[in-house]
XYZ file of N, CA and C in Angstrom:
762
model
N 51.582 -24.289 45.448
C 51.889 -25.254 44.947
C 51.235 -25.261 43.248
N 50.069 -24.874 43.251
C 49.463 -23.790 41.511
C 50.191 -23.201 40.865
N 51.074 -22.856 41.219
C 51.644 -21.135 40.897
C 52.921 -21.438 40.328
N 53.517 -22.721 40.834
C 55.272 -22.824 40.569
C 54.737 -23.732 39.111
N 53.465 -24.459 38.736
C 53.116 -24.610 37.395
C 53.214 -24.117 36.668
N 53.377 -22.952 37.022
C 53.690 -21.810 35.919
C 54.929 -20.793 35.795
N 55.579 -21.232 36.604
C 56.740 -20.246 36.854
C 57.818 -20.105 35.394
N 58.928 -20.121 35.496
C 59.330 -19.697 34.196
C 60.533 -21.457 33.791
N 61.029 -21.919 35.076
C 61.788 -23.206 34.325
C 61.367 -23.497 33.818
N 61.641 -24.346 33.418
C 60.873 -25.668 32.507
C 61.965 -27.112 32.651
N 62.252 -26.929 33.348
C 62.972 -28.601 33.671
C 62.346 -30.011 33.854
N 62.801 -30.849 33.930
C 62.016 -32.045 34.739
C 61.501 -32.494 35.807
N 61.976 -30.862 36.710
C 61.735 -30.541 38.572
C 61.237 -29.217 38.304
N 60.871 -28.672 37.388
C 60.184 -27.610 37.060
C 59.364 -26.695 38.411
N 58.299 -27.569 38.772
C 57.457 -27.731 40.191
C 58.102 -27.593 41.351
N 58.823 -28.960 41.277
C 59.754 -28.428 42.440
C 60.575 -26.875 42.639
N 60.944 -26.370 42.240
C 62.521 -25.585 41.205
C 62.124 -24.176 42.144
N 61.245 -24.514 40.859
C 59.579 -22.895 41.227
C 59.420 -22.505 42.671
N 58.554 -23.524 43.227
C 58.121 -24.039 44.394
C 59.077 -23.219 46.181
N 59.824 -23.364 45.627
C 60.563 -23.590 46.488
C 61.548 -22.501 46.180
N 62.200 -21.444 45.133
C 62.548 -20.488 44.584
C 61.309 -19.150 45.324
N 60.405 -19.560 44.999
C 59.213 -18.387 45.427
C 59.254 -18.059 46.875
N 58.983 -19.677 47.849
C 58.243 -19.730 48.937
C 60.116 -19.113 49.478
N 61.134 -18.682 49.084
C 62.143 -18.430 49.902
C 62.395 -16.682 49.648
N 61.651 -16.384 48.831
C 61.132 -14.837 48.579
C 60.386 -15.069 49.601
N 59.219 -15.521 49.476
C 57.857 -14.517 50.535
C 58.198 -14.534 52.561
N 59.155 -15.530 52.483
C 60.106 -15.947 53.750
C 60.729 -14.675 54.127
N 61.388 -15.007 52.682
C 62.702 -13.936 53.171
C 62.009 -11.991 53.629
N 60.955 -11.821 52.443
C 60.144 -10.744 52.812
C 59.333 -10.253 53.731
N 59.078 -11.248 54.824
C 57.672 -11.455 55.549
C 58.867 -11.358 57.618
N 59.843 -12.405 56.895
C 60.943 -12.796 58.377
C 59.614 -12.959 59.440
N 58.893 -13.361 59.252
C 57.812 -14.024 60.507
C 59.008 -15.521 61.168
N 58.113 -15.168 62.788
C 58.412 -15.806 63.353
C 58.096 -16.861 63.569
N 56.926 -17.450 62.697
C 56.283 -18.706 63.445
C 55.701 -18.757 61.255
N 55.929 -20.285 60.892
C 55.570 -20.444 59.253
C 54.193 -21.312 59.328
N 52.532 -21.558 58.365
C 52.845 -22.587 58.783
C 51.976 -22.868 57.282
N 52.339 -24.217 56.801
C 51.630 -24.368 55.535
C 50.520 -25.389 55.312
N 50.209 -25.071 54.816
C 48.222 -25.181 55.355
C 47.811 -26.519 53.500
N 47.406 -27.257 54.197
C 46.875 -28.301 53.589
C 45.681 -28.459 53.123
N 44.946 -28.309 52.138
C 43.687 -29.050 51.759
C 42.918 -30.124 52.410
N 41.702 -30.433 52.963
C 40.931 -31.133 53.989
C 39.775 -31.271 52.198
N 39.068 -32.112 52.972
C 37.599 -32.535 52.088
C 36.427 -31.729 53.178
N 36.359 -30.981 52.036
C 35.362 -29.382 52.715
C 33.564 -29.693 53.340
N 33.263 -31.287 54.420
C 32.578 -32.534 54.203
C 31.112 -31.702 54.857
N 31.304 -30.622 55.563
C 29.873 -29.350 56.074
C 29.257 -29.243 54.519
N 30.445 -28.653 53.720
C 29.985 -28.049 52.136
C 29.240 -28.624 51.289
N 29.660 -29.925 50.932
C 29.323 -30.875 50.218
C 27.854 -31.238 50.693
N 27.630 -31.653 51.918
C 26.775 -31.901 52.289
C 25.803 -30.341 52.561
N 26.095 -29.627 52.588
C 24.524 -28.701 52.709
C 24.478 -28.015 50.948
N 25.728 -28.433 49.433
C 25.718 -27.749 48.317
C 26.833 -29.002 47.282
N 25.538 -30.659 46.974
C 26.223 -31.519 46.449
C 26.882 -31.413 45.437
N 27.417 -30.260 44.844
C 27.717 -29.865 43.770
C 29.028 -28.488 43.688
N 29.000 -28.094 45.129
C 30.524 -27.920 45.697
C 31.216 -28.023 44.877
N 32.255 -26.787 44.498
C 33.446 -27.294 43.446
C 32.949 -28.801 42.897
N 32.467 -28.895 42.017
C 31.555 -30.719 41.885
C 32.343 -29.859 39.961
N 32.747 -28.766 39.486
C 32.528 -28.813 38.496
C 34.639 -28.640 37.886
N 35.229 -28.845 38.653
C 36.534 -28.579 38.359
C 37.120 -29.912 38.120
N 38.029 -29.688 37.337
C 38.527 -30.642 36.729
C 40.200 -30.646 36.409
N 41.001 -31.582 37.352
C 42.614 -31.109 37.108
C 43.369 -31.846 36.048
N 44.721 -31.894 35.980
C 45.643 -32.489 34.643
C 46.347 -32.960 35.660
N 47.135 -33.661 35.102
C 48.332 -34.164 35.652
C 50.046 -34.247 34.835
N 49.645 -34.203 33.479
C 50.591 -33.234 31.739
C 51.087 -32.676 32.395
N 51.856 -32.606 33.668
C 53.385 -31.934 34.061
C 54.270 -32.830 34.994
N 53.191 -33.685 35.267
C 54.280 -34.602 36.650
C 54.126 -33.991 37.953
N 52.662 -33.125 37.992
C 52.674 -32.320 38.939
C 51.867 -33.947 40.253
N 51.153 -33.955 40.728
C 51.538 -35.493 41.138
C 52.956 -34.941 41.946
N 53.598 -36.008 41.533
C 54.605 -36.765 42.110
C 55.220 -35.169 42.819
N 55.584 -34.596 41.862
C 56.755 -33.168 41.832
C 55.341 -32.587 43.631
N 54.170 -32.738 43.937
C 53.525 -31.963 44.759
C 53.731 -32.687 45.733
N 53.814 -33.643 45.828
C 54.328 -34.857 46.913
C 54.803 -35.541 47.385
N 56.613 -34.784 46.552
C 57.706 -34.564 46.971
C 58.237 -33.180 48.193
N 57.214 -31.992 47.297
C 57.112 -30.918 48.027
C 56.824 -31.237 49.459
N 55.992 -31.838 49.755
C 54.993 -31.714 50.704
C 55.715 -32.701 51.982
N 56.606 -33.230 51.628
C 57.673 -34.558 51.996
C 58.716 -33.898 52.411
N 58.802 -32.865 51.862
C 60.448 -32.232 51.712
C 60.074 -30.552 52.228
N 59.220 -30.397 52.789
C 58.590 -29.851 53.759
C 58.443 -30.336 55.516
N 57.846 -31.475 55.055
C 57.520 -31.380 56.489
C 58.541 -32.642 57.023
N 59.313 -32.677 56.201
C 60.806 -32.898 57.193
C 61.829 -32.200 57.449
N 62.152 -31.476 56.171
C 63.357 -30.342 56.335
C 63.272 -29.016 57.066
N 61.518 -29.127 56.740
C 61.802 -27.419 56.612
C 61.601 -26.318 58.032
N 61.718 -25.516 58.861
C 61.053 -24.868 59.598
C 59.661 -24.883 59.784
N 59.196 -25.003 59.875
C 57.236 -25.202 59.264
C 56.470 -25.835 60.148
N 55.498 -25.511 60.413
C 54.077 -25.943 60.674
C 53.337 -26.663 59.813
N 53.351 -27.899 58.533
C 52.288 -28.493 57.366
C 51.347 -29.002 58.504
N 50.375 -28.035 57.988
C 49.622 -29.021 59.018
C 48.001 -29.270 57.941
N 47.175 -29.891 58.362
C 46.075 -30.247 57.493
C 44.487 -31.203 58.228
N 43.687 -30.725 58.531
C 42.489 -31.228 59.194
C 41.896 -31.879 57.845
N 41.488 -33.090 57.672
C 40.963 -34.243 56.636
C 39.053 -33.873 56.768
N 38.490 -33.323 57.752
C 37.533 -32.268 57.622
C 37.218 -30.875 57.088
N 38.336 -30.288 57.377
C 37.775 -28.546 56.733
C 39.050 -28.248 55.543
N 38.422 -27.236 55.039
C 39.287 -26.807 54.258
C 40.701 -26.297 54.422
N 41.250 -25.811 53.579
C 43.053 -24.902 54.167
C 42.184 -23.998 54.777
N 41.160 -23.247 53.896
C 40.990 -22.014 53.792
C 40.556 -21.730 55.343
N 39.090 -22.360 56.198
C 39.261 -22.921 57.156
C 39.598 -22.605 58.638
N 40.618 -24.007 57.691
C 41.898 -24.004 59.052
C 42.882 -22.572 59.405
N 43.097 -22.380 58.065
C 44.394 -20.941 57.894
C 43.518 -19.678 58.719
N 42.307 -19.368 58.472
C 41.355 -18.599 58.727
C 41.603 -18.588 60.181
N 40.966 -19.615 61.400
C 41.017 -20.216 61.963
C 42.499 -20.334 63.307
N 43.409 -21.203 62.924
C 44.965 -20.443 63.269
C 44.707 -19.070 63.662
N 44.426 -18.137 62.527
C 45.168 -16.813 62.898
C 44.579 -15.740 64.009
N 42.542 -15.902 63.789
C 41.610 -15.533 64.385
C 41.793 -16.143 65.607
N 42.044 -17.395 65.966
C 42.345 -18.005 67.569
C 43.528 -18.458 67.636
N 44.324 -19.478 67.146
C 45.084 -19.275 67.864
C 46.420 -18.351 67.517
N 46.787 -17.935 66.784
C 47.550 -16.499 67.293
C 46.359 -14.815 66.831
N 45.469 -14.858 67.782
C 44.193 -13.613 68.242
C 44.942 -12.029 68.373
N 46.061 -12.301 68.941
C 46.743 -11.611 69.488
C 47.788 -11.254 68.496
N 48.209 -11.641 67.282
C 49.492 -11.771 67.114
C 49.054 -10.985 65.557
N 50.910 -10.058 64.698
C 50.145 -9.858 63.553
C 50.558 -10.725 62.812
N 49.099 -11.022 61.867
C 49.197 -12.468 60.831
C 49.617 -12.060 59.428
N 49.890 -12.827 58.899
C 50.251 -12.480 57.204
C 49.383 -14.001 56.645
N 48.925 -13.240 55.483
C 48.160 -14.523 55.085
C 48.809 -13.925 53.653
N 48.768 -15.073 52.810
C 49.614 -15.298 51.792
C 48.922 -15.823 50.388
N 48.316 -15.552 50.126
C 46.932 -16.287 48.631
C 46.387 -14.915 48.186
N 46.570 -15.494 46.373
C 45.629 -14.423 46.046
C 44.089 -14.576 45.865
N 43.634 -15.590 46.458
C 42.263 -15.729 47.150
C 41.489 -15.082 47.544
N 40.693 -14.532 47.254
C 40.055 -13.145 47.196
C 38.818 -13.774 48.536
N 39.022 -14.449 49.032
C 37.978 -15.054 50.113
C 38.861 -14.469 50.860
N 40.095 -15.172 51.543
C 40.542 -14.148 53.076
C 40.234 -12.282 52.846
N 40.250 -11.958 52.024
C 39.125 -10.895 52.413
C 38.324 -10.374 53.623
N 37.432 -11.843 54.360
C 36.827 -11.209 55.175
C 37.340 -11.446 56.132
N 38.649 -11.660 56.271
C 40.237 -11.474 57.471
C 39.444 -10.218 58.102
N 40.191 -9.139 57.285
C 39.695 -8.117 57.694
C 38.661 -7.773 58.362
N 37.338 -8.512 58.540
C 35.959 -8.112 59.375
C 36.530 -8.893 60.439
N 37.269 -9.549 60.588
C 37.618 -10.365 61.549
C 38.699 -10.445 62.629
N 39.653 -9.911 62.176
C 40.856 -9.606 63.439
C 41.437 -9.022 62.684
N 41.727 -7.776 63.694
C 42.325 -6.339 63.002
C 43.797 -7.059 62.883
N 44.352 -7.243 62.859
C 45.645 -7.964 62.972
C 46.159 -8.677 61.394
N 44.825 -8.894 61.104
C 45.418 -10.241 59.859
C 45.565 -8.300 57.928
N 46.891 -9.568 57.573
C 46.619 -8.694 56.901
C 47.350 -9.524 55.594
N 46.457 -9.850 53.964
C 46.456 -10.238 52.857
C 47.225 -10.461 51.667
N 48.609 -10.993 51.309
C 49.488 -10.693 50.737
C 49.780 -11.869 49.917
N 48.570 -10.937 48.283
C 48.599 -11.204 46.743
C 50.111 -11.503 46.550
N 50.618 -12.819 46.423
C 52.189 -13.318 45.655
C 51.606 -12.983 44.296
N 50.688 -12.694 43.868
C 50.288 -12.269 42.502
C 50.952 -11.002 41.859
N 49.872 -10.363 41.946
C 50.045 -8.241 42.545
C 51.472 -8.554 43.046
N 52.337 -8.580 44.405
C 52.825 -8.820 44.791
C 52.352 -7.760 45.682
N 51.563 -7.460 46.887
C 50.620 -6.705 47.208
C 50.239 -6.624 48.570
N 50.059 -6.170 49.954
C 48.808 -6.549 51.330
C 48.188 -6.315 49.848
N 46.752 -6.864 50.559
C 45.552 -6.449 49.130
C 44.642 -5.504 50.452
N 43.814 -3.831 49.959
C 43.174 -3.287 51.038
C 41.456 -4.304 51.080
N 41.240 -4.022 52.953
C 39.612 -4.097 53.115
C 39.090 -4.128 51.895
N 37.552 -4.708 51.781
C 36.317 -4.805 50.964
C 36.176 -4.209 51.154
N 35.386 -2.921 50.406
C 34.239 -1.588 50.172
C 33.424 -2.290 51.799
N 32.549 -3.273 50.998
C 31.826 -3.332 52.454
C 31.736 -5.170 52.834
N 30.623 -5.249 53.471
C 31.251 -6.868 54.056
C 31.034 -8.305 53.480
N 31.940 -8.881 53.238
C 33.404 -9.145 51.663
C 31.907 -10.878 51.390
N 31.403 -11.576 52.911
C 30.846 -12.673 52.714
C 29.542 -12.441 52.024
N 28.448 -11.373 52.632
C 27.132 -10.810 52.134
C 27.271 -10.462 50.661
N 28.308 -9.776 50.306
C 28.418 -9.054 48.689
C 28.861 -10.188 47.638
N 29.143 -11.396 48.556
C 29.450 -12.622 47.358
C 28.653 -13.350 47.308
N 27.987 -13.706 48.869
C 26.433 -14.579 48.585
C 25.935 -13.756 47.408
N 25.540 -12.848 47.672
C 24.619 -12.079 46.417
C 25.288 -13.166 44.697
N 27.283 -12.350 45.074
C 27.476 -13.309 43.358
C 27.176 -13.892 42.680
N 27.471 -14.161 44.098
C 27.705 -16.441 43.744
C 29.061 -16.457 43.673
N 29.404 -17.585 43.208
C 31.153 -17.412 43.328
C 30.932 -18.917 41.927
N 31.176 -18.313 40.756
C 31.503 -20.338 39.774
C 32.451 -20.934 39.504
N 33.784 -20.530 40.528
C 35.265 -20.585 40.777
C 34.805 -21.800 41.449
N 33.760 -21.554 42.752
C 33.555 -22.927 43.026
C 31.738 -23.660 42.906
N 31.084 -23.182 41.856
C 30.038 -23.808 41.593
C 28.648 -23.507 42.637
N 28.770 -22.307 43.389
C 27.700 -21.553 44.333
C 27.259 -20.076 43.294
N 26.366 -20.518 42.881
C 25.177 -19.966 42.351
C 24.732 -18.570 42.696
N 24.810 -18.090 42.244
C 24.223 -16.027 42.607
C 22.853 -16.040 42.374
N 22.249 -14.830 42.631
C 21.327 -14.276 41.627
C 21.773 -13.394 40.464
N 20.582 -14.108 39.953
C 20.232 -13.449 38.476
C 19.866 -11.804 38.380
N 21.222 -11.754 37.790
C 21.168 -9.588 37.779
C 22.124 -9.063 38.592
N 22.878 -9.597 39.129
C 23.481 -9.671 40.540
C 24.378 -9.145 40.160
N 25.431 -8.127 40.120
C 26.874 -7.971 39.464
C 27.771 -7.337 40.826
N 28.854 -7.292 40.248
C 30.036 -6.465 41.431
C 28.922 -5.013 42.056
N 28.596 -4.156 41.475
C 28.138 -2.937 41.652
C 26.692 -3.324 42.201
N 25.866 -4.118 41.758
C 24.081 -4.368 42.234
C 24.341 -4.303 44.018
N 24.989 -5.803 43.700
C 26.322 -6.077 45.883
C 26.614 -5.035 46.108
N 27.066 -4.380 45.675
C 27.492 -3.482 46.790
C 27.239 -2.706 47.450
N 25.842 -2.133 46.114
C 24.298 -1.039 46.724
C 23.881 -1.852 48.060
N 23.258 -3.061 47.205
C 22.731 -3.931 48.121
C 22.869 -4.198 50.316
N 23.894 -4.626 49.622
C 25.144 -4.573 51.263
C 25.494 -3.223 51.951
N 25.258 -1.658 51.123
C 25.520 -0.313 51.813
C 24.040 -0.581 52.256
N 23.357 -0.813 52.004
C 21.838 -0.622 52.206
C 20.977 -1.180 52.876
N 21.141 -1.601 54.127
C 20.147 -3.106 54.124
C 18.805 -3.399 54.962
N 17.771 -1.619 54.442
C 16.609 -2.024 54.305
C 16.759 -2.662 52.368
N 17.063 -2.055 51.872
C 17.469 -2.607 50.852
C 17.641 -3.881 49.882
N 19.040 -4.587 51.059
C 19.089 -6.328 50.790
C 17.613 -6.647 51.653
N 16.721 -6.117 52.557
C 15.857 -6.966 52.361
C 14.570 -6.793 51.691
N 14.400 -6.017 51.291
C 13.165 -5.832 50.405
C 13.740 -6.634 49.600
N 14.584 -6.966 48.515
C 15.530 -8.128 47.819
C 15.338 -9.447 47.684
N 15.589 -9.555 49.429
C 15.341 -11.600 50.615
C 14.245 -11.320 50.449
N 13.154 -10.414 50.580
C 11.677 -11.222 50.466
C 11.166 -10.800 49.074
N 11.756 -9.976 48.112
C 10.746 -10.508 47.048
C 10.379 -11.522 46.208
N 11.435 -12.654 47.082
C 11.434 -14.136 46.595
C 10.605 -15.117 47.289
N 10.009 -16.900 47.521
C 9.833 -17.009 48.910
C 11.271 -17.979 49.091
N 11.940 -17.992 47.619
C 13.373 -18.746 48.477
C 14.526 -18.047 48.462
N 14.474 -16.435 48.437
C 15.867 -16.188 48.461
C 16.785 -15.998 49.496
N 16.323 -15.876 50.588
C 16.514 -15.366 51.356
C 17.379 -17.235 52.018
N 16.417 -18.213 52.179
C 17.165 -19.818 52.116
C 18.770 -19.417 51.258
N 17.827 -19.052 49.613
C 19.441 -19.178 49.326
C 20.614 -18.646 49.698
N 20.148 -17.209 49.642
C 21.599 -16.692 50.831
C 22.149 -16.940 51.938
N 21.025 -17.173 52.751
C 22.114 -17.505 54.190
C 22.607 -19.481 53.834
N 22.525 -20.045 52.708
C 23.164 -21.437 51.891
C 24.278 -20.525 51.338
N 24.399 -19.561 50.064
C 25.837 -19.737 49.953
C 26.130 -18.416 51.059
N 26.371 -17.866 52.343
C 26.417 -17.452 53.326
C 27.579 -18.251 53.311
N 26.441 -19.898 53.971
C 27.169 -20.332 54.717
C 28.197 -21.205 54.179
N 28.264 -21.691 52.892
C 29.308 -21.914 51.992
C 30.842 -20.810 51.720
N 30.148 -19.972 52.143
C 31.310 -18.515 51.524
C 31.803 -18.180 53.284
N 31.338 -18.128 53.287
C 32.278 -17.723 55.167
C 32.747 -18.848 55.913
N 34.027 -18.252 56.147
C 34.681 -19.555 57.686
C 34.221 -19.732 58.328
N 34.022 -21.255 58.127
C 34.227 -21.981 59.417
C 34.520 -22.272 60.869
N 33.603 -21.834 61.938
C 34.557 -22.018 63.252
C 34.884 -22.853 63.981
N 36.011 -23.714 63.303
C 36.248 -24.950 63.549
C 35.705 -25.791 65.321
N 35.973 -24.389 66.749
C 35.467 -24.904 68.064
C 37.229 -25.469 68.251
N 36.243 -26.455 69.220
C 37.630 -27.724 69.787
C 38.441 -28.334 68.679
N 37.838 -28.351 67.332
C 38.298 -29.358 66.264
C 39.761 -29.017 65.942
N 40.051 -27.393 65.694
C 41.372 -26.693 65.767
C 42.110 -27.787 66.546
N 41.885 -27.956 67.537
C 43.412 -28.833 68.586
C 43.577 -30.197 68.047
N 42.622 -30.742 66.935
C 42.876 -31.965 65.776
C 43.364 -32.162 64.781
N 43.778 -30.996 64.101
C 44.672 -30.670 63.084
C 45.747 -31.825 62.660
N 46.072 -32.209 62.121
C 47.459 -33.111 61.619
C 48.358 -31.559 61.714
N 49.644 -31.968 61.995
C 50.706 -31.658 62.321
C 52.031 -31.620 62.022
N 53.125 -31.339 61.211
C 54.396 -32.195 60.755
C 55.729 -31.959 62.100
N 56.004 -32.512 61.997
C 57.349 -32.211 63.324
C 58.013 -32.919 62.376
N 59.020 -31.681 61.718
C 60.409 -31.797 61.348
C 61.276 -31.817 61.775
N 62.245 -32.467 61.443
C 63.709 -32.281 61.938
C 64.850 -31.561 60.953
N 64.942 -30.379 61.210
C 65.214 -28.942 60.621
C 66.650 -29.882 59.717
N 67.349 -30.102 58.347
C 68.250 -30.275 58.402
C 68.796 -29.225 57.080
N 69.701 -28.772 56.997
C 69.689 -28.103 55.360
C 70.903 -28.712 54.878
N 71.664 -29.255 55.275
C 72.668 -29.949 54.602
C 72.030 -30.871 53.531
N 70.929 -31.196 54.354
C 70.003 -32.523 54.090
C 68.991 -32.427 52.351
N 68.452 -31.092 52.793
C 67.790 -29.697 51.705
C 69.008 -29.871 50.764
N 70.394 -29.552 51.086
C 70.951 -29.104 50.352
C 71.264 -30.423 48.929
N 71.963 -31.390 49.811
C 72.084 -32.913 49.156
C 70.784 -33.486 47.815
N 69.610 -32.703 47.944
C 68.752 -32.969 47.997
C 68.457 -32.138 46.508
N 67.946 -30.875 46.583
C 68.197 -30.306 45.653
C 69.453 -30.353 44.769
N 70.339 -31.268 45.199
C 71.772 -31.203 44.041
C 71.651 -32.686 43.440
N 71.247 -33.286 44.173
C 69.968 -34.480 43.843
C 69.153 -33.894 42.287
N 68.618 -33.342 42.215
C 67.927 -32.441 41.128
C 68.209 -31.599 40.288
N 69.326 -31.545 40.870
C 70.548 -31.019 39.499
C 69.596 -28.966 39.860
N 69.805 -28.507 41.069
C 69.102 -27.342 41.324
C 70.477 -26.444 41.421
N 71.283 -25.897 40.422
C 72.686 -25.520 40.757
C 72.363 -23.977 41.298
N 71.362 -23.047 40.671
C 71.622 -22.104 40.937
C 70.941 -21.271 42.094
N 70.177 -22.410 43.176
C 70.019 -23.155 44.718
C 71.012 -23.093 45.623
N 72.141 -24.076 44.970
C 72.843 -24.508 45.830
C 74.435 -24.164 45.448
N 74.266 -23.639 44.462
C 76.037 -22.953 44.758
C 76.151 -21.754 46.139
N 77.545 -21.929 46.635
C 77.810 -21.442 47.873
C 77.332 -20.342 48.104
N 76.906 -19.125 47.272
C 76.411 -17.557 47.409
C 74.683 -18.193 47.563
N 73.696 -18.448 46.582
C 72.627 -18.414 46.586
C 72.631 -19.389 48.094
N 73.018 -19.999 48.610
C 72.853 -22.167 49.585
C 72.670 -20.648 50.700
N 73.578 -20.035 51.353
C 73.874 -19.307 52.509
C 72.786 -18.301 52.441
N 72.339 -17.661 50.810
C 70.987 -16.894 51.106
C 69.580 -17.799 51.144
N 70.081 -18.946 50.877
C 68.550 -19.187 50.895
C 67.966 -20.070 52.486
N 69.027 -20.738 53.129
C 68.017 -21.169 54.087
C 68.086 -20.492 55.325
N 69.476 -19.133 54.824
C 68.837 -18.639 56.332
C 68.281 -17.254 56.595
N 67.386 -17.285 55.316
C 66.364 -16.888 54.364
C 65.040 -17.309 56.251
N 65.261 -17.946 55.829
C 64.252 -19.151 56.277
C 64.467 -19.314 58.141
N 65.520 -18.272 58.456
C 65.211 -17.821 60.117
C 66.071 -18.729 60.806
N 66.210 -19.127 62.317
C 66.884 -19.863 63.099
C 66.188 -20.738 63.415
N 64.493 -20.426 63.507
C 64.241 -21.419 63.660
C 64.036 -22.713 63.591
């Protein structure tokens, strides 16, 4: 959704157009048997642990993003052959991770995201791959335990403070040497507590039975209706006969 804001189309419904064009390409690339689109919930546990969690983020609606986002999600829920899911008390990352490692523990799973936090799934599920749609490649496993490494470095994008003097290289060196890591954490009285707090904020949470309580869409797939909607938005390059055949067939018969 956010990547669609910077797509090449600049019309009055540009975000909608860019989103569905890029979605088709990704689905066509991997041909999944089942598709999920996971929406954000409120990270209650993380905010309780760290009230500044993501508090620095600011959002704007100068490009009519809110309206177009609502339209996209509504159309996905009503007409597309995918599960649009959300849990009100968990971040989308947690829901996605639990779907991959629990609901689909025996399946090959492709996570499509440029968020590096998904690297930790490589340590949790041998059948998972993370595809970065910006770099257009499957990402390799992080050289050391990702959560421990990130807990040392911190994450400014989520407002998680790291430790002074710890960058990528030193974090990698510490994670690679458990003895030195332990010495570092014991060097100051509150370091281990800060480190464990960061681990809690960064690591995907085990949802347990809460996974059964996710909100899930129940679409009635109707490609004729989708085409009418796109025609109303003047998306001619999607809805002409040749392009339309390719568009809706990319999503498979499910």
